[in-house]
Every structure is written in structure tokens, then in C-alpha cells.
Short mmCIF file of C-alpha atoms in Angstrom, two decimals:
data_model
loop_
_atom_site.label_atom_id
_atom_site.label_comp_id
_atom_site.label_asym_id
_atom_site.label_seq_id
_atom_site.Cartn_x
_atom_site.Cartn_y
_atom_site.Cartn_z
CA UNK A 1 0.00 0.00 0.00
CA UNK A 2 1.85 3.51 -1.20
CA UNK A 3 1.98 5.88 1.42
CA UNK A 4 -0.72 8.21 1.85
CA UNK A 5 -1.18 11.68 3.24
CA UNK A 6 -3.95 11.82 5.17
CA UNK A 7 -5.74 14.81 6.43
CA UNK A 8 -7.92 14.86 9.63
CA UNK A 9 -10.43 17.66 11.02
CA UNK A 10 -9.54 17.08 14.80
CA UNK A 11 -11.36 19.97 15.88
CA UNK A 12 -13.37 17.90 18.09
CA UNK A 13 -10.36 16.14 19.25
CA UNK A 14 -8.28 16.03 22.42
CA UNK A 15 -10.21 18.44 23.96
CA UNK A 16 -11.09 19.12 27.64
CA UNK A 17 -15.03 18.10 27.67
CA UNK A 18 -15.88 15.42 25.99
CA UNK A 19 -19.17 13.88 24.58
CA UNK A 20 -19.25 10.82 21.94
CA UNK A 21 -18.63 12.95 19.56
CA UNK A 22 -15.57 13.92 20.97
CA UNK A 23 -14.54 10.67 22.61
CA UNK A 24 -15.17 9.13 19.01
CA UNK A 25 -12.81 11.57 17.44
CA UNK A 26 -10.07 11.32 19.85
CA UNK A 27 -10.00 7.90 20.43
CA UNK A 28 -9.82 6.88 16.78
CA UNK A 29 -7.17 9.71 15.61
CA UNK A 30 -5.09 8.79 18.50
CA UNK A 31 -4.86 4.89 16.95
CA UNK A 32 -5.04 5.82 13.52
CA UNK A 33 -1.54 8.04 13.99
CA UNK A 34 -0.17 5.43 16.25
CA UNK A 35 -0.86 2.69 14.20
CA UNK A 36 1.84 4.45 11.38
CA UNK A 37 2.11 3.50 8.11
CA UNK A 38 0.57 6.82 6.27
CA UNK A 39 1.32 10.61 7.22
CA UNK A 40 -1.41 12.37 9.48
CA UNK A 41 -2.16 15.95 9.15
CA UNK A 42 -4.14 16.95 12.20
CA UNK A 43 -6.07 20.02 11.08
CA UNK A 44 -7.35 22.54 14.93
CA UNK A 45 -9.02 25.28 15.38
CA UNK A 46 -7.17 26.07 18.38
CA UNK A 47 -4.37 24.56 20.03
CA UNK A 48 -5.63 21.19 21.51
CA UNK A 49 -5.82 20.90 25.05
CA UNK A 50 -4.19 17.46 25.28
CA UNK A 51 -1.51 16.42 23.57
CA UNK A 52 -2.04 14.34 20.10
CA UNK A 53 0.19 11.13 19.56
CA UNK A 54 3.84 11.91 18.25
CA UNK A 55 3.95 11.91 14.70
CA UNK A 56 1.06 13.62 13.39
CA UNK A 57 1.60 17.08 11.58
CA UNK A 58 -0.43 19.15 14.02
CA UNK A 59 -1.61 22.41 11.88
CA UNK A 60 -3.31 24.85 14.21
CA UNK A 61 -5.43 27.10 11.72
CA UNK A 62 -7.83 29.25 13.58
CA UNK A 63 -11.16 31.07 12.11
CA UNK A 64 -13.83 33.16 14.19
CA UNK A 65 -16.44 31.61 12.01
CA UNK A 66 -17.36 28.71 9.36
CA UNK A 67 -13.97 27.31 10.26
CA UNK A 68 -14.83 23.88 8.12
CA UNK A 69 -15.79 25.86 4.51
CA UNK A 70 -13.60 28.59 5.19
CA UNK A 71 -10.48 27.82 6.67
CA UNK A 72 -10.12 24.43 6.34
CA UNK A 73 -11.06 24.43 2.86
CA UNK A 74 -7.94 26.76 1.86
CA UNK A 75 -5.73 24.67 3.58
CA UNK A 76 -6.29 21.76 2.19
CA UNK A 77 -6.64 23.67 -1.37
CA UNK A 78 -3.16 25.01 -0.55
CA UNK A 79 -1.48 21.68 0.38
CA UNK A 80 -4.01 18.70 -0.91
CA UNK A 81 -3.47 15.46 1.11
CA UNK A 82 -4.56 12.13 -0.79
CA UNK A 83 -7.75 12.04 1.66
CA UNK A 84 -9.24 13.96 4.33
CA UNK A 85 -11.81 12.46 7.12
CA UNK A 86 -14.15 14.22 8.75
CA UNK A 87 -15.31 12.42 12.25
CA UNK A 88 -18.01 14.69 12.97
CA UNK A 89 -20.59 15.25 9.92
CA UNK A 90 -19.82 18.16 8.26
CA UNK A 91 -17.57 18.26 5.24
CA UNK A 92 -15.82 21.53 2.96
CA UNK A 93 -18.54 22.49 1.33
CA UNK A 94 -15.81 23.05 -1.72
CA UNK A 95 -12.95 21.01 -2.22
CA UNK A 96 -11.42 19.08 -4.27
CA UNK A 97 -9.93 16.22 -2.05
CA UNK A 98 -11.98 13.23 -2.08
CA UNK A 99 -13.63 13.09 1.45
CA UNK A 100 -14.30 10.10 4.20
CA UNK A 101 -16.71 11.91 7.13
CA UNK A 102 -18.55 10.11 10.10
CA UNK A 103 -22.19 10.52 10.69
CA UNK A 104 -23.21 9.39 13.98
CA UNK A 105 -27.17 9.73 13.90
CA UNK A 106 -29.67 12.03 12.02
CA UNK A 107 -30.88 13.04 15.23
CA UNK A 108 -31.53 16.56 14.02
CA UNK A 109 -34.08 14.72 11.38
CA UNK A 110 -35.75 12.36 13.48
CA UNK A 111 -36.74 15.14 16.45
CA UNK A 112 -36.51 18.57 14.25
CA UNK A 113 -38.48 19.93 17.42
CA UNK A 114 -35.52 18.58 19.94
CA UNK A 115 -32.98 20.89 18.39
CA UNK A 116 -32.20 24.49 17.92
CA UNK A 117 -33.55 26.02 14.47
CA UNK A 118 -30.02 27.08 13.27
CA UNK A 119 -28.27 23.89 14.17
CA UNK A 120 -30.99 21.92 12.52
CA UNK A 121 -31.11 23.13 9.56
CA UNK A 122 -27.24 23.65 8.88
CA UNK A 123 -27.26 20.01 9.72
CA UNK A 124 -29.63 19.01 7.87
CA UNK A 125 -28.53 20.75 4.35
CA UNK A 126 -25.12 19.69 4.93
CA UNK A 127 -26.12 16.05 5.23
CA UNK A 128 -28.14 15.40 2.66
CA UNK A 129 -25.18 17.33 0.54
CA UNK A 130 -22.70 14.82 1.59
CA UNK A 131 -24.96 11.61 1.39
CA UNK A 132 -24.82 12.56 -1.94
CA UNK A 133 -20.83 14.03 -2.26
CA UNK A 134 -18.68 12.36 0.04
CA UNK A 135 -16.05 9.63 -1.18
CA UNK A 136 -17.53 7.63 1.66
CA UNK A 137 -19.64 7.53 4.45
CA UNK A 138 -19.19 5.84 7.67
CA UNK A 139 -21.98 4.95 10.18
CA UNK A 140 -21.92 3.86 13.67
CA UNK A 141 -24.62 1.94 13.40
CA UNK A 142 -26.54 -0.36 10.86
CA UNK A 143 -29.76 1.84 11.95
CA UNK A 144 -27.79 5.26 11.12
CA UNK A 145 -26.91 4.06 7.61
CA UNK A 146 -30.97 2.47 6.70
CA UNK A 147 -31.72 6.45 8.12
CA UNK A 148 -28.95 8.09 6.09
CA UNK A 149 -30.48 5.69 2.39
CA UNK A 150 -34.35 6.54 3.73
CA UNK A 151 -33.75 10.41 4.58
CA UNK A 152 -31.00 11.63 2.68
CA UNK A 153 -31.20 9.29 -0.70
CA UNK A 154 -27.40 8.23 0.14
CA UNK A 155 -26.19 4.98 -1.57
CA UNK A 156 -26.20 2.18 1.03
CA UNK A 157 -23.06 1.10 -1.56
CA UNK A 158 -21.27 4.43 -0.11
CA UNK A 159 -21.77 3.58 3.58
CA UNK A 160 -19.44 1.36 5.90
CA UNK A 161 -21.14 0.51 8.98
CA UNK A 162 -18.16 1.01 11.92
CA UNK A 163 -19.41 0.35 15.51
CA UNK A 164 -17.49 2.54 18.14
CA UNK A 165 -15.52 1.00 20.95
CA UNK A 166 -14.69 1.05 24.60
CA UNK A 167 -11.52 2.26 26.19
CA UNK A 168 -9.45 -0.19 28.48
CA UNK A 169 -10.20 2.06 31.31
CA UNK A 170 -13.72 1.18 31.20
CA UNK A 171 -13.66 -1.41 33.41
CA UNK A 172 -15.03 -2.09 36.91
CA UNK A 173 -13.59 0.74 39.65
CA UNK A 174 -12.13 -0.63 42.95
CA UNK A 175 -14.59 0.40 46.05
CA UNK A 176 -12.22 3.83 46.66
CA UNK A 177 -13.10 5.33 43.62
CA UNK A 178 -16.33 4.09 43.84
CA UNK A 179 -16.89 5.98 47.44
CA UNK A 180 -15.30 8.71 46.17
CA UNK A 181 -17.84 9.33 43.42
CA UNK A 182 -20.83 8.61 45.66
CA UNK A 183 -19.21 10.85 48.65
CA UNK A 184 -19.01 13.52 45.27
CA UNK A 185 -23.02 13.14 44.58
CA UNK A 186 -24.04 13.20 47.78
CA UNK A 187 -25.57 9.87 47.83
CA UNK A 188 -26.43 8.60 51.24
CA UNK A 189 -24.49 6.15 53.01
CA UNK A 190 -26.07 2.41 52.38
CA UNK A 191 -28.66 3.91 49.10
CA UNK A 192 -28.76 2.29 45.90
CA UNK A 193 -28.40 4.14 42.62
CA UNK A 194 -29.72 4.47 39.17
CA UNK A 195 -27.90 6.43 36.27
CA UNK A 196 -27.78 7.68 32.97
CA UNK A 197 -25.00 9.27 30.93
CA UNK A 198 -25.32 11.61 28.44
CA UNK A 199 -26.31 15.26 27.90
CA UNK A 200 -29.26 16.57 29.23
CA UNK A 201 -31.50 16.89 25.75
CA UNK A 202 -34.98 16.73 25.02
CA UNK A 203 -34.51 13.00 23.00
CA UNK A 204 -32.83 11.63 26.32
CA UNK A 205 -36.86 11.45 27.53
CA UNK A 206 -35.34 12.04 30.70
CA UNK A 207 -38.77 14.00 32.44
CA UNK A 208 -40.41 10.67 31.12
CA UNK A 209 -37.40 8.61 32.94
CA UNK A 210 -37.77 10.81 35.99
CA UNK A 211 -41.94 10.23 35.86
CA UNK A 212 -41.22 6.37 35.54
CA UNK A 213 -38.73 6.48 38.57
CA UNK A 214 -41.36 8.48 40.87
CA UNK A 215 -43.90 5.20 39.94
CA UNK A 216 -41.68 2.78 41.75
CA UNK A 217 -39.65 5.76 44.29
CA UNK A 218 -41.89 4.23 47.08
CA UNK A 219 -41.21 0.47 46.69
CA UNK A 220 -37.79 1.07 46.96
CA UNK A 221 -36.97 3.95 49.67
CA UNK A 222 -33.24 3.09 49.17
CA UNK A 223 -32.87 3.99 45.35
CA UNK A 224 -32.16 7.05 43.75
CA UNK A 225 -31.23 8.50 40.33
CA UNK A 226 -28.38 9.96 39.16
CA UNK A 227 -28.40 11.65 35.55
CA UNK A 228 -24.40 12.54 34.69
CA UNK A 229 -24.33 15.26 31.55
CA UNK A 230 -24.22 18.61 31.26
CA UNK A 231 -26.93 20.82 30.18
CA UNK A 232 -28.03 20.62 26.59
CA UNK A 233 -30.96 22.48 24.55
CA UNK A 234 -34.57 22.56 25.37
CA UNK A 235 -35.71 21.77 28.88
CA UNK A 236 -32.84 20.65 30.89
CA UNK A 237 -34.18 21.06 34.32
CA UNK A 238 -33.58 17.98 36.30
CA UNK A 239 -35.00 19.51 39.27
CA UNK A 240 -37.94 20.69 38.44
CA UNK A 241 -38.91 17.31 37.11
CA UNK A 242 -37.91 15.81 40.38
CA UNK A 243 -40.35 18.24 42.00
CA UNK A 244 -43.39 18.22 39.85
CA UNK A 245 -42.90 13.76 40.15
CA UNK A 246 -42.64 14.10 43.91
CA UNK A 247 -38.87 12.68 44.46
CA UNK A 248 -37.07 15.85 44.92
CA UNK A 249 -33.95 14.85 46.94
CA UNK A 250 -33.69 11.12 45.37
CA UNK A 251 -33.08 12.46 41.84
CA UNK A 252 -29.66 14.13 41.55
CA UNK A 253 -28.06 15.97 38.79
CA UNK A 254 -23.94 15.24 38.51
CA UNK A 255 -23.25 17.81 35.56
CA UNK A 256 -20.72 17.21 33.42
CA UNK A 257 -18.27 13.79 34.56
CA UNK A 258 -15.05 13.35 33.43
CA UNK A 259 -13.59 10.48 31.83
CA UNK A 260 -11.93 9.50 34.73
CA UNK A 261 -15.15 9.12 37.38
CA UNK A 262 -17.27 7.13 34.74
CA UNK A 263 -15.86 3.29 35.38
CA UNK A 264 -17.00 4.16 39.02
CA UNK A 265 -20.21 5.94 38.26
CA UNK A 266 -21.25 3.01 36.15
CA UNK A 267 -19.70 0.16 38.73
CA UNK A 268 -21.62 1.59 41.20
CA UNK A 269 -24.60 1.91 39.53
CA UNK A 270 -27.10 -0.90 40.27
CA UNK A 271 -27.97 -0.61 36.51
CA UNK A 272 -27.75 2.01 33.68
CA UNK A 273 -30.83 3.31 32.63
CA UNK A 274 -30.63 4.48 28.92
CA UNK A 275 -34.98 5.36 28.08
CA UNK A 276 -33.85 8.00 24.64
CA UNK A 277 -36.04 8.56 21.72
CA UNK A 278 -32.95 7.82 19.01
CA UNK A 279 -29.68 7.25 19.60
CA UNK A 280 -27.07 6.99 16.52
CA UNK A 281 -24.96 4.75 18.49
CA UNK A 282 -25.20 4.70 22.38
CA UNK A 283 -21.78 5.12 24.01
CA UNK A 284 -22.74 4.57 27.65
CA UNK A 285 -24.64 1.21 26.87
CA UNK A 286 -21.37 -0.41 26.06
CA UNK A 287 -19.37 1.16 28.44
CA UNK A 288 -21.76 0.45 31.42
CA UNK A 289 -21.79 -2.89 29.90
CA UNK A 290 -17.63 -2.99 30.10
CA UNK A 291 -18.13 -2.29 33.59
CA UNK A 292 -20.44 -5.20 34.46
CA UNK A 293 -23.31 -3.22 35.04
CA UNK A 294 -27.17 -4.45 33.90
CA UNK A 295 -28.59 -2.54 31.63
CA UNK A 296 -31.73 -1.34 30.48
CA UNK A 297 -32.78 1.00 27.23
CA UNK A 298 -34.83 1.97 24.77
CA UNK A 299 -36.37 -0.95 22.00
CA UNK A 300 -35.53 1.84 19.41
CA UNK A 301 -33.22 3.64 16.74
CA UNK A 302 -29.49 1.67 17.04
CA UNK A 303 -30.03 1.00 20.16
CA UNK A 304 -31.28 -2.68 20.13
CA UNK A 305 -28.74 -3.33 17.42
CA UNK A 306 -25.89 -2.12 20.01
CA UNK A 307 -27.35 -3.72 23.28
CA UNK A 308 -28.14 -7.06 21.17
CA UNK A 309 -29.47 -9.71 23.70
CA UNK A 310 -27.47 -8.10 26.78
CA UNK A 311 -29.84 -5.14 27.83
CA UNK A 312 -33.74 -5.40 29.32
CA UNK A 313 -35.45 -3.46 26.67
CA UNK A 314 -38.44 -1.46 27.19
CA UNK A 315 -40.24 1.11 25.11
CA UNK A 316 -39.40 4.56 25.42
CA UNK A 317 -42.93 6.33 25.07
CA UNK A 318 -44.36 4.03 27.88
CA UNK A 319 -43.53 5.45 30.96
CA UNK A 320 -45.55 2.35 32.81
CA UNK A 321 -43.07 0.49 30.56
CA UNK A 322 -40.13 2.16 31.90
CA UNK A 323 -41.06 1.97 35.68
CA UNK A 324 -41.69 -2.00 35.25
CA UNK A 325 -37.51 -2.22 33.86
CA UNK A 326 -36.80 0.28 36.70
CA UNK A 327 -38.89 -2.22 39.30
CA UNK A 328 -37.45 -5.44 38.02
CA UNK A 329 -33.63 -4.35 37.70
CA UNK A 330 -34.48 -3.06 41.89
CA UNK A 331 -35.96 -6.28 42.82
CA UNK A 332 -34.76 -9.13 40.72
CA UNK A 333 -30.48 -9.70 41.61
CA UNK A 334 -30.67 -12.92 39.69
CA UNK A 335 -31.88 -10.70 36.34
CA UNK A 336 -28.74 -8.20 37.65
CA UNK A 337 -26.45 -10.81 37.69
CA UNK A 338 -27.50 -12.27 34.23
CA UNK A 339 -27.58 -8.86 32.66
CA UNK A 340 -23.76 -7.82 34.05
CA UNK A 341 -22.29 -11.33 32.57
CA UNK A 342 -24.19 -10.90 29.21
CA UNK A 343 -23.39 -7.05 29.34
CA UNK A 344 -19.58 -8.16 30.35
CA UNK A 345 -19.28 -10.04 26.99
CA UNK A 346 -21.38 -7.79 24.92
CA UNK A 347 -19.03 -5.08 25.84
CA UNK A 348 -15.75 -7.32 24.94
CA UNK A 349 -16.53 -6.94 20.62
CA UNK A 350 -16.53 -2.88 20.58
CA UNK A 351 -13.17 -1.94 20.99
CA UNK A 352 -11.29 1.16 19.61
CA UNK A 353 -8.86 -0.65 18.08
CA UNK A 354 -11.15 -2.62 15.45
CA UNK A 355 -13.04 1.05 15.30
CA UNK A 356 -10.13 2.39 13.80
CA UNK A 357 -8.64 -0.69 11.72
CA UNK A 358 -11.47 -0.49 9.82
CA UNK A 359 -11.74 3.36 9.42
CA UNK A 360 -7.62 2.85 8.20
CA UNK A 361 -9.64 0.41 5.68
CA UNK A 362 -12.00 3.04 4.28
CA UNK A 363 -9.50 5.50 3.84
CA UNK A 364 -6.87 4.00 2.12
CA UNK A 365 -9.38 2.66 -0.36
CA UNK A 366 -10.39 5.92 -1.03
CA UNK A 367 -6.90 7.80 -0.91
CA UNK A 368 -5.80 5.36 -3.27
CA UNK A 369 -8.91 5.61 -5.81
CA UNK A 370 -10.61 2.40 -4.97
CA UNK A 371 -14.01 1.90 -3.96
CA UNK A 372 -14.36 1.62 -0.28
CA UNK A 373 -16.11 -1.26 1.17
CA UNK A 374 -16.82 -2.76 4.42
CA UNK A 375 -13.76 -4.05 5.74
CA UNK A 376 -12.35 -6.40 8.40
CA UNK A 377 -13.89 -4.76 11.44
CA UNK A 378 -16.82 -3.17 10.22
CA UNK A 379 -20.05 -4.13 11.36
CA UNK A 380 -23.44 -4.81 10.80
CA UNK A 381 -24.85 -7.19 13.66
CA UNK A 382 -28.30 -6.38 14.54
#
């Protein structure tokens, strides 16, 4: 295989905050440059906050606005690499470098009402532009490519399906850290907990999850609920729902977690509760799952494909639905115990390393002018 020069917008890369989006990005540029064999061109917008793997040519190229059509574009115009990627959805409008970019869900499609106007429809334009542009697609999920063909008229022959992984240091956390999280929360001593990961967003259904909780609060005076993310768009008020269901007190928002306090969020947890309206892939599924805790989600969008027969599912517009998961995960250990093993080797086939093997795959084909198709490491399980 010639050497190639591949370009990379890490924009959304080794930075200090970090949603999937960002955790996607980072861990799969990290391997990609480590791995060798090509020469990376990381392409900022401002100086990342941690360091990027020895190696890459890090190009810090700032813009106040429109960074990706503006900036980026004459960069690449004034030094074209074989191939650029794109891990978060939004290619050059012009260019002439053939293009590789990531779309994680059409979220902004599937609940226009969930998201701001602006963002929607930027999204939304630039999509459909590249379902019908870009070199290649990738998907993180087998239901994100069927939405990308059914919404956007992309070529399901132009899509690689490329589930995301788990880092090693999801794995279960040893009691300290587990304490220390809990002592962080302000969890009472001997109480069980619930949580959920991700950012507080009107398709998270998280008043619905809080309304479900309140059902079966009284059953089980020990548990609570614990919602890690930081505030999104839309109603965010975690609260306010507590209050208006009648559990203020047992419902606890943890803002924004780092990396670091997740494994011991999670292996605390007595199961993850994941109850969202769509969901392109569904990070914290797999990573609770890493950590051996149960799980229970939503029977919709990728997440059934992700969970496969490891999760309780339930459906996310039943709240009665909802409270029943919530009441058998609290009463049933033997259903806990079955859930963490299946979870435990669920969790053992997404792994970063296969993520990015088989995003190497995609772009070579296309840096070298060959059609791109799913490669060793790519999947499609459902």
C-alpha cells in the first residue's frame, strides 16, 4: 500500500469536555496516527488541550467563524493530502480532495423539534449534501446508515457501517473510587443508585425517565437517580422534574463527569438506565456494559442493534413500561447478575482498536482511488 497523506479535522479532538462525539474523534485519531504506516495531518481550530500522539503534523489554523468551509477548505486547497476524514458530519462544502466523514445519527431529522432552528437546519442541508458528495460515508450503526439511504437518498453502496468502541479504562472501579464518586453526589451512606450518561436533551426522555422512577420511588426507599451530563438544549431542568414527580432529593443531577469518574459511576450503579427517543450509536450502553453493570434502554433507533441480547429493553414512550424495567432491575439480583455477565461479553466486541482498523480500511481505499467497502472490522450485527 503507497503511502498516503492523510488529512484529519480534529477539531473535536483532544479536547477538555468530551461527549461521543468527541470521545469518538479522539480515540480513533489517537490509533489511527499510532498505528503508522501513512502521514497524518491533524487540522485545529485552536491549540488542543491534550496532547495528540507523536507523529502527526499538528496544523493549528484558527477562524472566528465557518472554520470547516472557510479555513479548512484553503488549507487543504493550498497543500491537498490524498484524503481527508471528517469524524463529525460536516464536510468543505468546496474542495477538491476526495472526502471520508462520520455521521453518527440524524438526530436533528428524526426530532426537528428537539434541536435548535439554526443547528438543525445547517445540519440538515449539509447532510443530505454529503450523502450525496462524500467519497464515503461511515456509520456507527446499521440503523444510522438504513436512516442516512431513507432520509438523505445516500447509496447504502457508499456507507461502511463502523461500531465505536470502549476504552481499556472502562472497566469495573475498585470500592475507593467508587466511594469517592458517591461521597461527590451526595448519595447517602447504604442507598442504591440508578444512572444515565449523556447530555441533558430533550430525545434523552429524561422528564419521562424521571416520571417512571417516581412510579416505583416508594417500593424502593433506598434507590435514587443519578443523571451525569451537562446541560443541553430545550428543557434541561432535572430539578424541576424531580419536583413536579414528587422525588425531589432522590433524583440528583452530577453535571458534566469526566472520563476519569465514569468506570465508578457506572460500577456503582445498580444498573444504567438508557430510556432516549434515538440514539445513533449509544456510548454509555457499552461502556456500562464494560463495567459489568445491567442494563436497560430503549427498544428503538441503534439501540437494540448495540445492546443485542445483553440489555432489558423497554419502550421509550411508555412510561408504565419504563417503571416496570426500573422495578425489576431493583428487585430481581438474579436478572442483575445475568444482565452484568451478558453485558460483560457484549461489551468485549466494541473496541477502539477494530473502530479504527477499519476506518484505516476506508481511507486508504479511497486515498488510493478504490471503492471503499466494508472491511475487516466493520459491522453490521443487529
Amino acid at each position: 500500500m503507497p503511502r498516503l497523506t492523510i488529512a484529519i479535522d480534529a477539531s473535536r479532538a483532544f479536547g477538555a469536555r468530551r461527549t461521543g462525539t468527541e470521545r469518538y474523534s479522539t480515540a480513533v485519531i489517537r490509533r489511527l496516527v499510532e498505528d503508522g504506516g501513512h502521514a497524518y495531518r491533524l487540522y485545529f481550530r485552536a491549540a488542543p488541550v491534550e496532547a495528540p500522539p507523536a507523529g502527526a503534523d499538528i496544523r493549528v489554523v484558527p477562524a472566528r467563524r465557518l472554520w470547516t468551509h472557510t479555513r479548512l477548505a484553503m488549507e487543504l486547497a493550498l497543500d491537498p493530502p490524498d484524503v481527508l476524514f471528517v469524524p463529525a458530519h460536516v464536510l468543505p462544502l468546496v474542495t477538491r480532495t476526495p472526502g471520508v466523514v462520520t455521521v453518527h445519527d440524524l438526530g436533528f431529522l428524526a426530532f426537528p423539534q428537539a434541536h435548535p432552528r439554526p443547528q438543525r437546519l445547517y445540519l440538515a442541508w449539509t447532510t443530505r449534501r454529503h450523502a450525496r458528495r462524500a467519497a464515503h460515508i461511515i456509520a456507527d450503526s446499521a440503523a444510522t446508515r438504513d436512516d442516512l439511504v431513507r432520509r438523505c437518498g445516500a447509496d447504502a453502496g457508499r456507507i461502511t457501517v463502523i461500531h465505536l468502541g470502549v476504552e481499556p479504562a472502562m472497566r469495573p472501579a475498585p470500592p475507593d473510587r467508587v466511594a469517592a464518586v458517591r461521597a461527590s453526589l451526595g448519595l447517602p451512606v447504604g442507598s442504591r443508585y440508578l444512572a444515565h450518561v449523556g447530555t441533558l436533551q430533550p430525545r434523552k426522555n429524561l422528564p419521562r425517565l424521571v416520571a417512571a422512577f417516581a412510579r416505583v420511588a416508594a417500593d424502593h426507599p433506598d434507590l435514587h437517580l443519578v443523571l451525569a451530563g451537562m446541560a443541553g438544549w430545550g428543557d434541561s431542568d432535572a430539578a424541576g422534574w424531580a419536583a413536579r414527580a414528587g422525588v425531589a432529593g432522590r433524583v440528583h443531577p452530577a453535571g458534566f463527569l469526566p472520563d476519569r469518574d465514569l468506570p465508578a459511576l457506572y460500577t456503582g450503579a445498580l444498573a444504567l438506565v438508557m430510556p432516549s427517543l434515538y440514539e445513533g450509536f449509544g456510548l454509555p450502553v457499552v461502556e456500562a456494559m464494560a463495567c459489568g453493570t445491567p442494563v436497560a434502554c430503549s427498544a428503538t433507533s441503534s439501540l437494540p442493534e448495540i445492546a443485542g441480547d445483553a440489555a432489558l429493553l423497554f419502550d421509550p414512550l411508555d412510561e408504565a413500561a419504563i417503571a416496570a424495567a426500573i422495578g425489576r432491575l431493583a428487585s430481581d439480583a438474579a436478572l442483575r447478575a445475568a444482565l452484568s455477565a451478558a453485558g460483560t461479553a457484549r461489551a468485549a466486541c466494541f473496541t477502539w482498536d477494530r473502530c479504527a482498523r477499519a476506518t484505516r480500511a476506508v481511507l486508504e481505499a479511497v486515498g488510493g482511488g478504490r471503492p471503499a467497502r466494508a472491511a475487516p472490522g466493520a459491522d453490521d450485527r443487529r
